[in-house]
Tab-separated table of C-alpha atoms in Angstrom:
chain	number	residue	atom	x	y	z
Q	1	MET	CA	102.567	114.502	105.650
Q	2	ASN	CA	104.493	111.526	107.091
Q	3	ALA	CA	103.345	109.428	104.156
Q	4	VAL	CA	104.840	111.950	101.764
Q	5	GLY	CA	108.252	112.033	103.405
Q	6	ALA	CA	108.460	108.263	103.721
Q	7	THR	CA	108.075	107.804	99.949
Q	8	GLY	CA	111.294	109.679	99.197
Q	9	LEU	CA	109.439	112.096	96.945
Q	10	GLN	CA	110.367	115.750	97.373
Q	11	LEU	CA	107.785	117.799	99.243
Q	12	TYR	CA	107.970	120.788	96.902
Q	13	ASN	CA	106.899	118.567	94.007
Q	14	PHE	CA	103.492	117.917	95.571
Q	15	GLY	CA	100.315	119.647	94.497
Q	16	GLN	CA	96.910	119.608	96.134
Q	17	THR	CA	96.020	116.670	98.377
Q	18	VAL	CA	92.826	114.764	97.591
Q	19	SER	CA	90.554	112.390	99.498
Q	20	ILE	CA	89.228	109.227	97.917
Q	21	VAL	CA	86.058	107.898	99.519
Q	22	PHE	CA	84.447	104.473	99.398
Q	23	PHE	CA	82.116	104.111	96.423
Q	24	THR	CA	78.641	102.710	97.068
Q	25	ASP	CA	76.150	101.157	94.678
Q	26	ASP	CA	74.481	104.509	94.027
Q	27	TRP	CA	77.177	107.046	94.963
Q	28	ARG	CA	80.453	107.238	93.051
Q	29	PRO	CA	81.909	110.698	93.625
Q	30	ASP	CA	84.830	111.621	91.405
Q	31	SER	CA	85.495	115.282	92.178
Q	32	PHE	CA	89.005	114.335	93.317
Q	33	TYR	CA	89.809	113.583	89.665
Q	34	ASP	CA	89.765	117.297	88.788
Q	35	ARG	CA	92.412	118.054	91.456
Q	36	ILE	CA	94.530	115.138	90.266
Q	37	ALA	CA	94.266	116.480	86.699
Q	38	GLU	CA	95.316	119.971	87.840
Q	39	ASN	CA	98.333	118.551	89.660
Q	40	ALA	CA	99.220	116.374	86.667
Q	41	ALA	CA	99.042	119.361	84.306
Q	42	LEU	CA	101.664	121.052	86.495
Q	43	GLY	CA	103.774	117.890	86.734
Q	44	LEU	CA	103.132	117.606	90.476
Q	45	HIS	CA	102.647	114.538	92.654
Q	46	THR	CA	99.251	114.007	94.318
Q	47	LEU	CA	98.845	112.646	97.832
Q	48	CYS	CA	95.590	110.665	98.041
Q	49	LEU	CA	94.184	110.254	101.528
Q	50	LEU	CA	92.056	107.128	101.717
Q	51	ASP	CA	88.658	106.849	103.355
Q	52	ILE	CA	88.159	105.678	106.922
Q	53	LYS	CA	84.719	104.669	108.166
Q	54	VAL	CA	84.534	104.550	111.967
Q	55	ARG	CA	81.326	104.718	114.013
Q	56	GLU	CA	79.180	104.774	110.869
Q	57	GLN	CA	75.506	103.890	111.051
Q	58	THR	CA	73.338	102.380	108.353
Q	59	ILE	CA	70.625	104.665	106.988
Q	60	GLU	CA	68.009	102.457	108.647
Q	61	ASN	CA	69.651	102.651	112.082
Q	62	LEU	CA	70.148	106.389	111.721
Q	63	MET	CA	66.493	106.944	110.770
Q	64	ARG	CA	65.235	104.776	113.638
Q	65	GLY	CA	67.531	106.455	116.161
Q	66	ARG	CA	69.335	103.212	116.976
Q	67	GLN	CA	72.874	103.614	118.269
Q	68	ILE	CA	74.105	100.589	116.303
Q	69	PHE	CA	77.315	101.133	114.349
Q	70	GLU	CA	78.888	99.315	111.451
Q	71	PRO	CA	82.321	97.732	111.947
Q	72	PRO	CA	85.212	100.073	111.095
Q	73	ARG	CA	86.423	100.030	107.472
Q	74	TYR	CA	89.673	101.392	106.111
Q	75	MET	CA	90.246	101.902	102.393
Q	76	SER	CA	93.202	99.995	101.005
Q	77	VAL	CA	95.637	101.162	98.357
Q	78	SER	CA	94.313	98.344	96.181
Q	79	LEU	CA	90.703	99.553	96.377
Q	80	ALA	CA	91.727	103.181	95.841
Q	81	ALA	CA	93.670	102.184	92.715
Q	82	GLN	CA	90.677	100.201	91.429
Q	83	GLN	CA	88.374	103.177	91.973
Q	84	LEU	CA	90.843	105.541	90.272
Q	85	LEU	CA	90.973	103.220	87.261
Q	86	GLU	CA	87.170	103.117	87.177
Q	87	VAL	CA	86.977	106.916	87.216
Q	88	GLU	CA	89.651	107.136	84.522
Q	89	THR	CA	87.598	104.784	82.349
Q	90	ALA	CA	84.558	107.034	82.780
Q	91	ARG	CA	86.406	110.344	82.346
Q	92	ALA	CA	88.941	109.126	79.742
Q	93	ALA	CA	91.245	112.131	80.127
Q	94	GLY	CA	94.443	110.102	80.522
Q	95	VAL	CA	95.146	111.389	84.022
Q	96	CYS	CA	95.443	108.136	85.952
Q	97	GLY	CA	95.407	105.161	83.632
Q	98	GLU	CA	96.680	101.648	84.246
Q	99	ASN	CA	100.318	102.602	83.589
Q	100	ALA	CA	100.299	105.741	85.748
Q	101	LEU	CA	103.129	105.615	88.257
Q	102	ALA	CA	102.091	105.497	91.917
Q	103	VAL	CA	103.482	104.856	95.370
Q	104	GLY	CA	101.463	103.001	97.973
Q	105	VAL	CA	102.253	103.184	101.663
Q	106	ALA	CA	100.883	101.298	104.640
Q	107	ARG	CA	101.387	101.743	108.369
Q	108	VAL	CA	103.930	104.532	107.924
Q	109	GLY	CA	106.199	104.928	110.934
Q	110	SER	CA	105.556	101.446	112.322
Q	111	ASP	CA	108.030	98.569	112.368
Q	112	ASP	CA	106.119	96.842	109.569
Q	113	GLN	CA	105.546	99.801	107.255
Q	114	ILE	CA	105.335	99.056	103.545
Q	115	ILE	CA	106.297	101.373	100.693
Q	116	ARG	CA	105.865	100.119	97.130
Q	117	ALA	CA	106.179	101.846	93.766
Q	118	GLY	CA	104.555	100.674	90.558
Q	119	THR	CA	101.747	101.291	88.132
Q	120	LEU	CA	98.151	101.821	89.200
Q	121	ARG	CA	97.332	98.383	87.763
Q	122	GLN	CA	100.023	96.851	89.994
Q	123	MET	CA	98.710	98.806	92.989
Q	124	ALA	CA	95.209	97.474	92.314
Q	125	ASP	CA	96.549	93.920	92.575
Q	126	TYR	CA	99.019	94.351	95.460
Q	127	ASP	CA	98.123	93.475	99.061
Q	128	PHE	CA	99.485	96.112	101.449
Q	129	GLY	CA	98.091	94.298	104.472
Q	130	ALA	CA	96.551	95.963	107.506
Q	131	PRO	CA	95.602	99.671	107.552
Q	132	LEU	CA	96.277	102.585	107.467
Q	133	HIS	CA	97.100	103.224	103.800
Q	134	SER	CA	97.833	106.213	101.554
Q	135	LEU	CA	98.528	106.522	97.840
Q	136	VAL	CA	100.661	108.971	95.876
Q	137	LEU	CA	100.242	109.564	92.147
Q	138	VAL	CA	103.630	110.511	90.728
Q	139	GLY	CA	103.853	113.709	88.687
Q	140	SER	CA	105.875	114.221	85.513
Q	141	ARG	CA	108.424	116.485	87.259
Q	142	LEU	CA	109.941	113.414	88.887
Q	143	HIS	CA	113.589	114.085	89.796
Q	144	LEU	CA	116.370	111.545	89.133
Q	145	LEU	CA	116.948	111.109	92.874
Q	146	GLU	CA	113.245	110.472	93.411
Q	147	ALA	CA	113.344	107.828	90.679
Q	148	GLU	CA	116.277	106.103	92.391
Q	149	ILE	CA	114.349	105.867	95.648
Q	150	LEU	CA	111.266	104.545	93.822
Q	151	ARG	CA	113.422	101.793	92.329
Q	152	GLU	CA	114.298	100.653	95.859
Q	153	HIS	CA	110.570	100.187	96.542
Q	154	ALA	CA	109.505	98.739	93.182
Q	155	ILE	CA	106.845	96.052	93.054
Q	156	ASP	CA	108.486	94.964	89.782
Q	157	LEU	CA	111.766	96.738	88.962
Q	158	GLU	CA	111.707	95.872	85.254
Q	159	SER	CA	108.196	97.276	84.860
Q	160	LEU	CA	109.065	100.386	86.875
Q	161	ASN	CA	112.174	101.026	84.766
Q	162	HIS	CA	110.052	100.697	81.630
Q	163	VAL	CA	107.568	103.328	82.875
Q	164	LEU	CA	110.387	105.621	84.030
Q	165	LYS	CA	112.033	105.424	80.604
Q	166	GLN	CA	108.844	105.695	78.547
Q	167	ASP	CA	106.910	108.328	80.525
Q	168	TYR	CA	109.623	110.208	82.443
Q	169	LYS	CA	112.619	109.851	80.083
Q	170	ILE	CA	114.705	108.479	82.959
Q	171	ASP	CA	117.022	105.587	82.083
Q	172	ALA	CA	117.919	102.749	84.443
């Protein structure tokens, strides 16, 4: 919940939390999309917890009983945004498209924490640096005070103001 508080978004405006896992060549789970859609229908924000792979074995090593582990991997905000956009393309329900407002956070609570607000497309292209990362999809019940805090963390203030005006009816 630290990631939620650090964004400046109000806790009571959050819906269900979802987990986004690494896609593989033959496994692209998208069940999280249904929870995001439910939250969006209620105007609520969605905290997306991003996958962490630590002490993972390959299928071959697992089958052969070898205690050889893959290097740790931590999902980035950028990759999560790319996967969300891919799922949106497949589902086409308008839940998390390129212009959906989001907040990415990295290393919350550390001296070098990063908090950035922008569209999912901007998140997909932004480098948040070292792990750990989380992502918040902003719901339509965004309060004026929340919008002010998001402006302080904007990747591109002009673009953010455009989305706030167009989708949230909040003027600069």
